[in-house]
Tab-separated table of C-alpha atoms and ligand atoms in Angstrom:
chain	number	residue	atom	x	y	z
A	45	UNK	CA	7.359	5.648	-10.595
A	46	UNK	CA	7.305	1.929	-11.004
A	47	UNK	CA	6.919	-0.787	-8.395
A	48	UNK	CA	10.129	-0.457	-6.321
A	49	UNK	CA	10.495	-4.248	-6.188
A	50	UNK	CA	11.347	-4.441	-9.884
A	51	UNK	CA	14.971	-5.535	-10.541
A	52	UNK	CA	15.914	-5.288	-6.864
A	53	UNK	CA	18.288	-7.856	-5.320
A	54	UNK	CA	16.594	-9.498	-2.347
A	55	UNK	CA	18.185	-12.150	-0.201
A	56	UNK	CA	15.651	-14.511	1.372
A	57	UNK	CA	16.913	-16.475	4.368
A	58	UNK	CA	14.867	-19.536	5.359
A	59	UNK	CA	15.276	-21.200	8.752
A	60	UNK	CA	13.961	-24.387	10.340
A	61	UNK	CA	10.281	-23.872	11.027
A	62	UNK	CA	7.274	-25.652	9.558
A	63	UNK	CA	6.362	-22.244	8.038
A	64	UNK	CA	9.321	-22.808	5.661
A	65	UNK	CA	6.797	-24.107	3.114
A	66	UNK	CA	5.305	-20.611	2.992
A	67	UNK	CA	8.755	-19.221	2.138
A	68	UNK	CA	8.513	-21.005	-1.216
A	69	UNK	CA	5.367	-19.007	-1.979
A	70	UNK	CA	7.139	-15.812	-0.923
A	71	UNK	CA	10.121	-16.620	-3.156
A	72	UNK	CA	7.746	-17.280	-6.035
A	73	UNK	CA	5.839	-14.023	-5.475
A	74	UNK	CA	9.118	-12.088	-5.334
A	75	UNK	CA	10.269	-13.720	-8.569
A	76	UNK	CA	6.957	-12.874	-10.230
A	77	UNK	CA	7.437	-9.247	-9.139
A	78	UNK	CA	10.655	-9.204	-11.212
A	79	UNK	CA	12.909	-9.347	-8.159
A	80	UNK	CA	16.363	-10.987	-8.343
A	81	UNK	CA	15.768	-13.459	-5.513
A	82	UNK	CA	18.674	-15.205	-3.785
A	83	UNK	CA	17.618	-17.881	-1.321
A	84	UNK	CA	19.722	-19.243	1.522
A	85	UNK	CA	18.578	-22.168	3.667
A	86	UNK	CA	19.880	-23.313	7.035
A	87	UNK	CA	20.402	-27.032	7.646
A	88	UNK	CA	17.245	-27.123	9.779
A	89	UNK	CA	15.241	-25.414	6.998
A	90	UNK	CA	16.245	-28.245	4.671
A	91	UNK	CA	14.529	-30.737	6.983
A	92	UNK	CA	11.269	-29.013	6.031
A	93	UNK	CA	11.815	-27.973	2.414
A	94	UNK	CA	14.337	-28.715	-0.299
A	95	UNK	CA	16.618	-26.185	-2.033
A	96	UNK	CA	15.298	-27.574	-5.312
A	97	UNK	CA	11.867	-26.067	-4.553
A	98	UNK	CA	13.410	-22.594	-4.305
A	99	UNK	CA	15.652	-23.177	-7.277
A	100	UNK	CA	12.564	-24.037	-9.312
A	101	UNK	CA	10.529	-20.981	-8.324
A	102	UNK	CA	13.386	-18.441	-8.496
A	103	UNK	CA	15.307	-19.829	-11.464
A	104	UNK	CA	18.501	-19.497	-9.397
A	105	UNK	CA	20.649	-21.776	-7.302
A	106	UNK	CA	19.499	-21.807	-3.654
A	107	UNK	CA	22.449	-21.583	-1.264
A	108	UNK	CA	22.950	-24.085	1.552
A	109	UNK	CA	25.527	-24.826	4.227
A	110	UNK	CA	27.682	-26.778	1.784
A	111	UNK	CA	28.298	-23.554	-0.166
A	112	UNK	CA	30.097	-22.130	2.845
A	113	UNK	CA	32.694	-24.861	2.612
A	114	UNK	CA	32.479	-25.495	-1.128
A	115	UNK	CA	34.671	-24.318	-3.990
A	116	UNK	CA	33.717	-20.653	-3.763
A	117	UNK	CA	34.167	-21.058	-0.019
A	118	UNK	CA	34.133	-18.065	2.255
A	119	UNK	CA	33.350	-15.469	-0.417
A	120	UNK	CA	29.763	-16.614	-1.035
A	121	UNK	CA	28.332	-14.689	1.903
A	122	UNK	CA	30.313	-11.554	1.144
A	123	UNK	CA	29.348	-11.586	-2.516
A	124	UNK	CA	25.620	-12.165	-1.990
A	125	UNK	CA	25.525	-9.932	1.072
A	126	UNK	CA	27.051	-6.988	-0.822
A	127	UNK	CA	24.555	-7.252	-3.671
A	128	UNK	CA	21.471	-7.429	-1.469
A	129	UNK	CA	19.260	-4.325	-1.335
A	130	UNK	CA	16.968	-5.994	1.192
A	131	UNK	CA	17.337	-9.108	3.307
A	132	UNK	CA	14.238	-11.005	4.444
A	133	UNK	CA	14.417	-13.859	6.931
A	134	UNK	CA	11.137	-15.777	6.720
A	135	UNK	CA	10.449	-17.851	8.665
A	136	UNK	CA	12.873	-16.874	11.422
A	137	UNK	CA	13.172	-19.259	14.371
A	138	UNK	CA	13.850	-18.260	17.987
A	139	UNK	CA	17.304	-19.820	17.571
A	140	UNK	CA	18.284	-17.720	14.528
A	141	UNK	CA	16.871	-14.548	16.114
A	142	UNK	CA	18.972	-15.257	19.246
A	143	UNK	CA	22.126	-15.793	17.178
A	144	UNK	CA	21.563	-12.544	15.259
A	145	UNK	CA	21.014	-10.601	18.485
A	146	UNK	CA	24.414	-11.778	19.716
A	147	UNK	CA	26.194	-11.485	16.373
A	148	UNK	CA	26.892	-15.197	16.238
A	149	UNK	CA	27.988	-16.253	12.770
A	150	UNK	CA	28.096	-20.025	12.842
A	151	UNK	CA	26.357	-20.872	9.570
A	152	UNK	CA	26.030	-19.417	6.063
A	153	UNK	CA	22.828	-17.504	6.867
A	154	UNK	CA	23.946	-15.894	10.149
A	155	UNK	CA	27.338	-15.134	8.613
A	156	UNK	CA	25.714	-13.441	5.640
A	157	UNK	CA	23.336	-11.441	7.876
A	158	UNK	CA	26.410	-9.897	9.500
A	159	UNK	CA	27.888	-9.133	6.086
A	160	UNK	CA	24.886	-7.380	4.500
A	161	UNK	CA	24.696	-3.644	4.263
A	162	UNK	CA	20.964	-3.259	3.628
A	163	UNK	CA	17.685	-3.145	5.571
A	164	UNK	CA	16.658	-6.430	7.204
A	165	UNK	CA	13.087	-7.679	7.590
A	166	UNK	CA	12.378	-10.625	9.887
A	167	UNK	CA	9.172	-12.675	9.977
A	168	UNK	CA	9.305	-14.851	13.102
A	169	UNK	CA	7.527	-18.211	13.299
A	170	UNK	CA	7.593	-20.350	16.416
A	171	UNK	CA	5.506	-21.785	19.174
A	172	UNK	CA	3.685	-19.396	21.490
A	173	UNK	CA	5.837	-20.200	24.527
A	174	UNK	CA	9.079	-19.672	22.633
A	175	UNK	CA	7.886	-16.359	21.210
A	176	UNK	CA	6.635	-15.009	24.525
A	177	UNK	CA	9.765	-16.137	26.399
A	178	UNK	CA	11.648	-13.148	27.769
A	179	UNK	CA	14.849	-14.368	26.067
A	180	UNK	CA	13.196	-14.130	22.612
A	181	UNK	CA	11.468	-10.830	23.430
A	182	UNK	CA	14.747	-9.296	24.590
A	183	UNK	CA	16.560	-10.560	21.479
A	184	UNK	CA	13.885	-8.998	19.281
A	185	UNK	CA	14.169	-5.641	21.016
A	186	UNK	CA	17.981	-5.712	20.694
A	187	UNK	CA	17.611	-6.246	16.944
A	188	UNK	CA	14.880	-3.596	16.651
A	189	UNK	CA	17.170	-1.097	18.336
A	190	UNK	CA	19.717	-1.865	15.623
A	191	UNK	CA	17.128	-0.996	12.970
A	192	UNK	CA	15.992	-4.497	12.042
A	193	UNK	CA	12.275	-4.567	11.185
A	194	UNK	CA	9.935	-7.310	12.358
A	195	UNK	CA	6.650	-8.334	10.792
A	196	UNK	CA	4.294	-10.564	12.805
A	197	UNK	CA	3.933	-13.154	14.129
A	198	UNK	CA	0.151	-13.540	14.184
A	199	UNK	CA	-2.252	-15.204	16.574
A	200	UNK	CA	-3.858	-18.429	15.470
A	201	UNK	CA	-3.492	-22.175	15.189
A	202	UNK	CA	0.111	-23.322	15.664
A	203	UNK	CA	1.765	-26.502	14.393
A	204	UNK	CA	2.118	-27.679	18.009
A	205	UNK	CA	-1.653	-27.873	18.208
A	206	UNK	CA	-1.775	-24.871	20.523
A	207	UNK	CA	-3.563	-21.607	19.784
A	208	UNK	CA	-1.633	-18.402	20.315
A	209	UNK	CA	0.842	-15.942	18.872
A	210	UNK	CA	3.561	-17.427	16.671
A	211	UNK	CA	2.183	-17.909	13.138
A	212	UNK	CA	4.262	-16.389	10.368
A	213	UNK	CA	2.444	-13.623	8.466
A	214	UNK	CA	1.257	-14.488	4.971
A	215	UNK	CA	3.739	-14.179	2.076
A	216	UNK	CA	1.579	-11.518	0.372
A	217	UNK	CA	1.881	-9.324	3.481
A	218	UNK	CA	5.681	-9.764	3.598
A	219	UNK	CA	5.826	-8.900	-0.101
A	220	UNK	CA	3.899	-5.658	0.512
A	221	UNK	CA	6.164	-4.768	3.436
A	222	UNK	CA	9.234	-5.360	1.245
A	223	UNK	CA	7.728	-3.109	-1.443
A	224	UNK	CA	7.255	-0.342	1.091
A	225	UNK	CA	10.724	-0.717	2.635
A	226	UNK	CA	12.360	-0.496	-0.780
A	227	UNK	CA	10.439	2.691	-1.596
A	228	UNK	CA	11.681	4.656	1.423
A	229	UNK	CA	14.231	6.749	-0.461
A	230	UNK	CA	11.932	7.595	-3.366
A	231	UNK	CA	11.641	11.030	-4.947
A	232	UNK	CA	8.638	11.966	-2.789
A	233	UNK	CA	10.417	11.166	0.485
A	234	UNK	CA	9.226	13.584	3.167
A	235	UNK	CA	6.202	14.729	1.137
A	236	UNK	CA	2.747	14.269	2.623
A	237	UNK	CA	-0.037	13.338	0.219
A	238	UNK	CA	-3.664	13.158	1.249
A	239	UNK	CA	-5.772	10.868	-0.943
A	240	UNK	CA	-9.512	10.188	-0.798
A	241	UNK	CA	-11.017	7.080	-2.365
A	242	UNK	CA	-14.336	5.341	-2.933
A	243	UNK	CA	-17.912	6.485	-2.645
A	244	UNK	CA	-19.498	8.156	0.359
A	245	UNK	CA	-22.677	6.910	2.048
A	246	UNK	CA	-25.469	9.150	3.309
A	247	UNK	CA	-28.029	7.608	5.641
A	248	UNK	CA	-31.725	7.785	4.816
A	249	UNK	CA	-32.735	5.673	7.811
A	250	UNK	CA	-30.836	3.093	9.940
A	251	UNK	CA	-30.996	0.601	7.054
A	252	UNK	CA	-30.868	2.561	3.798
A	253	UNK	CA	-28.185	4.762	2.302
A	254	UNK	CA	-27.619	7.056	-0.654
A	255	UNK	CA	-24.362	6.083	-2.337
A	256	UNK	CA	-22.730	5.686	-5.757
A	257	UNK	CA	-20.902	3.100	-7.855
A	258	UNK	CA	-17.327	4.102	-7.008
A	259	UNK	CA	-15.235	1.047	-6.017
A	260	UNK	CA	-12.271	2.924	-4.547
A	261	UNK	CA	-9.841	1.038	-6.804
A	262	UNK	CA	-8.454	4.127	-8.557
A	263	UNK	CA	-7.884	6.003	-5.277
A	264	UNK	CA	-6.181	2.993	-3.688
A	265	UNK	CA	-3.989	2.664	-6.760
A	266	UNK	CA	-2.993	6.337	-6.412
A	267	UNK	CA	-2.108	5.657	-2.755
A	268	UNK	CA	0.053	2.690	-3.800
A	269	UNK	CA	1.831	4.736	-6.480
A	270	UNK	CA	2.497	7.564	-3.997
A	271	UNK	CA	3.934	5.069	-1.471
A	272	UNK	CA	6.063	3.533	-4.244
A	273	UNK	CA	7.557	7.012	-4.731
A	274	UNK	CA	8.397	7.238	-1.010
A	275	UNK	CA	5.612	9.622	0.016
A	276	UNK	CA	3.898	9.717	3.359
A	277	UNK	CA	0.299	8.808	2.512
A	278	UNK	CA	-2.900	9.597	4.381
A	279	UNK	CA	-5.696	7.593	2.761
A	280	UNK	CA	-9.179	8.759	3.605
A	281	UNK	CA	-11.203	5.751	2.649
A	282	UNK	CA	-14.881	5.213	2.977
A	283	UNK	CA	-14.684	1.690	1.527
A	284	UNK	CA	-13.895	-1.129	3.923
A	285	UNK	CA	-13.735	-3.955	1.374
A	286	UNK	CA	-10.316	-3.044	-0.087
A	287	UNK	CA	-7.094	-3.605	1.851
A	288	UNK	CA	-5.126	-0.332	2.106
A	289	UNK	CA	-1.599	-0.554	0.681
A	290	UNK	CA	1.128	-1.202	3.278
A	291	UNK	CA	2.536	2.021	4.674
A	292	UNK	CA	-0.584	4.152	4.192
A	293	UNK	CA	-2.132	5.728	7.253
A	294	UNK	CA	-5.910	5.601	7.016
A	295	UNK	CA	-8.908	7.497	8.284
A	296	UNK	CA	-12.375	6.043	7.924
A	297	UNK	CA	-14.862	8.594	6.587
A	298	UNK	CA	-18.224	7.246	5.489
A	299	UNK	CA	-20.137	10.432	4.777
A	300	UNK	CA	-19.338	13.567	2.776
A	301	UNK	CA	-19.306	15.502	6.079
A	302	UNK	CA	-16.852	13.041	7.710
A	303	UNK	CA	-14.626	13.245	4.657
A	304	UNK	CA	-14.796	17.042	4.650
A	305	UNK	CA	-13.595	17.183	8.280
A	306	UNK	CA	-10.930	14.524	7.778
A	307	UNK	CA	-9.520	16.298	4.697
A	308	UNK	CA	-9.500	19.713	6.395
A	309	UNK	CA	-7.668	18.245	9.393
A	310	UNK	CA	-4.989	16.752	7.190
A	311	UNK	CA	-4.215	19.331	4.497
A	312	UNK	CA	-2.656	22.114	6.567
A	313	UNK	CA	0.777	20.499	6.396
A	314	UNK	CA	0.224	18.429	3.224
A	315	UNK	CA	1.989	18.839	-0.121
A	316	UNK	CA	-0.881	17.513	-2.214
A	317	UNK	CA	-4.541	16.550	-2.022
A	318	UNK	CA	-5.821	14.007	-4.528
A	319	UNK	CA	-9.610	13.758	-4.446
A	320	UNK	CA	-10.294	10.428	-6.128
A	321	UNK	CA	-13.405	9.866	-4.005
A	322	UNK	CA	-16.863	10.136	-5.496
A	323	UNK	CA	-18.331	12.454	-2.895
A	324	UNK	CA	-22.084	12.607	-2.607
A	325	UNK	CA	-23.337	16.026	-3.707
A	326	UNK	CA	-26.541	15.651	-1.698
A	327	UNK	CA	-27.606	14.050	1.559
A	328	UNK	CA	-31.037	13.517	3.151
A	329	UNK	CA	-31.890	16.645	5.083
A	330	UNK	CA	-32.745	14.587	8.142
A	331	UNK	CA	-31.957	10.961	8.743
A	332	UNK	CA	-35.012	9.057	10.004
A	333	UNK	CA	-34.188	7.555	13.379
A	334	UNK	CA	-36.414	4.506	12.755
A	335	UNK	CA	-36.652	2.290	9.685
A	336	UNK	CA	-39.162	3.669	7.188
A	337	UNK	CA	-42.079	1.189	6.951
A	338	UNK	CA	-43.742	0.653	3.605
A	339	UNK	CA	-47.289	0.424	4.978
A	340	UNK	CA	-47.042	4.086	6.021
A	341	UNK	CA	-46.300	5.074	2.424
A	342	UNK	CA	-43.280	7.233	1.645
A	343	UNK	CA	-42.443	8.901	-1.620
A	344	UNK	CA	-40.157	11.793	-0.873
A	345	UNK	CA	-36.712	12.240	0.568
A	346	UNK	CA	-35.738	15.860	1.081
A	347	UNK	CA	-32.120	16.481	0.167
A	348	UNK	CA	-29.605	19.187	0.990
A	349	UNK	CA	-26.267	19.892	-0.653
A	350	UNK	CA	-23.028	18.636	0.929
A	351	UNK	CA	-19.891	20.735	1.334
A	352	UNK	CA	-17.618	20.857	-1.725
A	353	UNK	CA	-14.341	19.583	-0.291
A	354	UNK	CA	-12.103	20.727	-3.137
A	355	UNK	CA	-13.557	24.233	-3.109
A	356	UNK	CA	-12.816	24.452	0.628
A	357	UNK	CA	-9.315	22.981	0.101
A	358	UNK	CA	-8.626	25.697	-2.487
A	359	UNK	CA	-9.453	28.285	0.200
A	360	UNK	CA	-7.031	26.605	2.637
A	361	UNK	CA	-4.387	26.651	-0.086
A	362	UNK	CA	-4.926	30.344	-0.706
A	363	UNK	CA	-4.993	31.342	2.971
A	364	UNK	CA	-2.465	29.125	4.700
A	365	UNK	CA	-0.779	26.457	2.591
A	366	UNK	CA	0.206	27.825	-0.845
A	367	UNK	CA	2.367	24.792	-1.667
A	368	UNK	CA	-0.666	22.455	-1.622
A	369	UNK	CA	-1.239	20.871	-5.030
A	370	UNK	CA	-4.876	20.067	-5.797
A	371	UNK	CA	-5.823	17.145	-7.994
A	372	UNK	CA	-9.426	16.299	-8.837
A	373	UNK	CA	-11.159	13.534	-10.740
A	374	UNK	CA	-14.162	14.035	-12.959
A	375	UNK	CA	-16.347	11.139	-13.917
A	376	UNK	CA	-18.426	12.388	-16.808
A	377	UNK	CA	-20.961	10.845	-19.143
A	378	UNK	CA	-21.223	13.683	-21.701
A	379	UNK	CA	-19.247	16.736	-22.923
A	380	UNK	CA	-16.268	15.321	-21.054
A	381	UNK	CA	-13.578	17.916	-21.524
A	382	UNK	CA	-15.771	21.021	-21.461
A	383	UNK	CA	-17.493	19.928	-18.239
A	384	UNK	CA	-14.210	18.975	-16.609
A	385	UNK	CA	-12.513	22.265	-17.550
A	386	UNK	CA	-15.407	24.142	-15.962
A	387	UNK	CA	-15.029	22.158	-12.719
A	388	UNK	CA	-11.285	22.547	-12.765
A	389	UNK	CA	-11.627	26.316	-12.894
A	390	UNK	CA	-14.347	26.470	-10.236
A	391	UNK	CA	-12.265	24.323	-7.856
A	392	UNK	CA	-8.880	25.970	-8.647
A	393	UNK	CA	-7.218	22.652	-9.496
A	394	UNK	CA	-3.664	22.061	-10.678
A	395	UNK	CA	-4.578	18.797	-12.375
A	396	UNK	CA	-7.785	17.027	-13.289
A	397	UNK	CA	-8.156	13.410	-14.361
A	398	UNK	CA	-11.258	12.953	-16.495
A	399	UNK	CA	-12.864	9.660	-17.401
A	400	UNK	CA	-15.806	8.684	-19.518
A	401	UNK	CA	-17.914	6.443	-17.300
A	402	UNK	CA	-20.045	5.256	-20.218
A	403	UNK	CA	-17.084	3.129	-21.435
A	404	UNK	CA	-17.337	-0.449	-20.084
A	405	UNK	CA	-13.563	-0.844	-19.584
A	406	UNK	CA	-13.036	2.533	-17.908
A	407	UNK	CA	-15.771	2.726	-15.344
A	408	UNK	CA	-16.083	2.376	-11.613
A	409	UNK	CA	-15.423	-1.259	-10.713
A	410	UNK	CA	-13.039	-2.018	-13.575
A	411	UNK	CA	-9.288	-2.575	-13.095
A	412	UNK	CA	-8.526	-0.405	-16.104
A	413	UNK	CA	-9.185	3.222	-16.878
A	414	UNK	CA	-9.005	5.557	-19.856
A	415	UNK	CA	-8.165	9.025	-18.634
A	416	UNK	CA	-7.486	12.452	-20.052
A	417	UNK	CA	-5.271	14.623	-17.873
A	418	UNK	CA	-6.056	18.333	-17.921
A	419	UNK	CA	-3.336	20.690	-16.718
A	420	UNK	CA	-3.835	24.165	-15.272
A	421	UNK	CA	-1.856	25.737	-18.148
A	422	UNK	CA	-4.542	24.612	-20.618
A	423	UNK	CA	-2.614	21.613	-21.927
A	424	UNK	CA	-4.012	18.101	-21.862
A	425	UNK	CA	-2.839	14.530	-22.370
A	426	UNK	CA	-5.115	11.685	-23.445
A	427	UNK	CA	-3.916	8.373	-22.091
A	428	UNK	CA	-4.790	5.033	-23.699
A	429	UNK	CA	-6.664	2.320	-21.802
A	430	UNK	CA	-4.345	1.156	-19.016
A	431	UNK	CA	-4.420	-0.528	-15.586
A	432	UNK	CA	-5.502	1.819	-12.794
A	433	UNK	CA	-2.052	1.510	-11.179
A	434	UNK	CA	-0.472	2.934	-14.359
A	435	UNK	CA	-2.962	5.819	-14.404
A	436	UNK	CA	-1.965	6.385	-10.765
A	437	UNK	CA	1.732	6.374	-11.710
A	438	UNK	CA	1.047	9.101	-14.323
A	439	UNK	CA	-0.574	11.290	-11.672
A	440	UNK	CA	2.316	10.699	-9.269
A	441	UNK	CA	4.804	11.487	-12.070
A	442	UNK	CA	3.028	14.836	-12.443
A	443	UNK	CA	3.351	15.440	-8.668
A	444	UNK	CA	7.057	14.640	-8.759
A	445	UNK	CA	7.463	17.158	-11.553
A	446	UNK	CA	5.423	19.779	-9.688
A	447	UNK	CA	6.904	19.226	-6.206
A	448	UNK	CA	10.507	18.271	-6.902
A	449	UNK	CA	11.551	19.357	-10.363
A	450	UNK	CA	9.613	22.655	-10.376
B	750	CTP	N1	-15.742	16.746	-4.921
B	750	CTP	C1	-15.529	17.344	-3.703
B	750	CTP	N2	-16.588	17.615	-2.879
B	750	CTP	C2	-17.845	17.325	-3.260
B	750	CTP	C3	-18.093	16.743	-4.528
B	750	CTP	C4	-16.992	16.459	-5.340
B	750	CTP	O1	-14.384	17.635	-3.359
B	750	CTP	N3	-18.850	17.582	-2.447
B	750	CTP	C5	-14.571	16.447	-5.779
B	750	CTP	C6	-14.497	14.998	-6.240
B	750	CTP	O2	-13.768	14.186	-5.329
B	750	CTP	C7	-13.752	15.128	-7.565
B	750	CTP	C8	-14.178	16.498	-8.079
B	750	CTP	O3	-14.695	17.205	-6.947
B	750	CTP	O4	-12.366	15.122	-7.416
B	750	CTP	C9	-15.234	16.440	-9.144
B	750	CTP	O5	-16.322	15.665	-8.685
B	750	CTP	P1	-17.607	15.471	-9.573
B	750	CTP	O6	-18.618	14.659	-8.823
B	750	CTP	O7	-17.213	15.027	-10.945
B	750	CTP	O8	-18.107	16.977	-9.722
B	750	CTP	P2	-19.101	17.854	-8.920
B	750	CTP	O9	-18.386	19.103	-8.564
B	750	CTP	O10	-19.708	17.093	-7.802
B	750	CTP	O11	-20.175	18.182	-10.048
B	750	CTP	P3	-21.327	17.258	-10.699
B	750	CTP	O12	-21.558	16.098	-9.747
B	750	CTP	O13	-22.478	18.161	-10.814
B	750	CTP	O14	-20.811	16.782	-12.028
């Protein structure tokens, strides 16, 4: 499954707010994601930004009011509207939102919004008073009832000099939302996938922890690939430094025990569990309640074994959820395949992704990975070095095969 933005036709409507300058960044990001971007500006938008800016970043003519009355005349909106697979209005003013709520079609953009037959995403931007006004709030709820999606606005500094709600969300956030909206009808629609990511942390005392080098990047990439295929994703993520992909539900689980409980709570109705997390195998038997002081001398930490989550998940699969597909990761530094096969058998896995952590370009913090996939039927597939998102797409392709095309 590839990024659902690729080759999609997206119509970006820009209205008259100072945040219009951010729309140029959004148009550029969409273009760089291989989207066919069509931009349409209202007259007021052109007071803030020129069509030439959009034309330059999208490599396409940007449509303005004059196109409504130009040579192609009335068909422009119908033509572009029909092609669009998603319409984004960013920034959207209180005025445009009001017109859309009432179905007013008095300019090229509002006319086209009536003509489109695709999901609509609106990112409002306006002053705090205008946004909070009951007229605007009622208009937004009318549009929401019709299925229009809103993103933002955010609290913060406003162009008026006031502080409050009204700032347009960042272009990168709108881009992620668009990616998620376009994935909704993917092959894994309706399938629930539980994914763990990152390393766990076991407390020694209030200051110190036992942890490992896992960055969480591979697990987050698997979550993104599953969302791209339309799945419902529950990401159990001990790491707080990565931003979860848009659309994923998340549960924070710092320790192996927290993760164990979170996974068991989620897998009863799940279709797959992908354990990309590096779960600590041991934890201190007792956490010291006070910081250990060096003058007292301390040279031993007694450890006990943690629960093996995959082994327990295999029991759940056997007892109550036979459809559950189990995917494990094995980070090995020697006898890769033999060690991984042993684990795969012990944990009753359907698929295991093995990587050699001694390789500099395929280790924990890297953006690339070199993986061998081991299948339950004894077959295997060695993948070349590739970005972690592509490794993730391979795993999701396997799930599609196993869940849909079985
Ligand atoms: N795993 C798990 N529960 C644990 C430890 C690991 O579910 N307590 C999962 C990991 O998320 C991974 C797979 O088991 O998907 C293999 O993890 P790995 O650390 O390679 O293997 P271990 O079984 O822990 O064996 P060892 O550390 O001795 O190599």
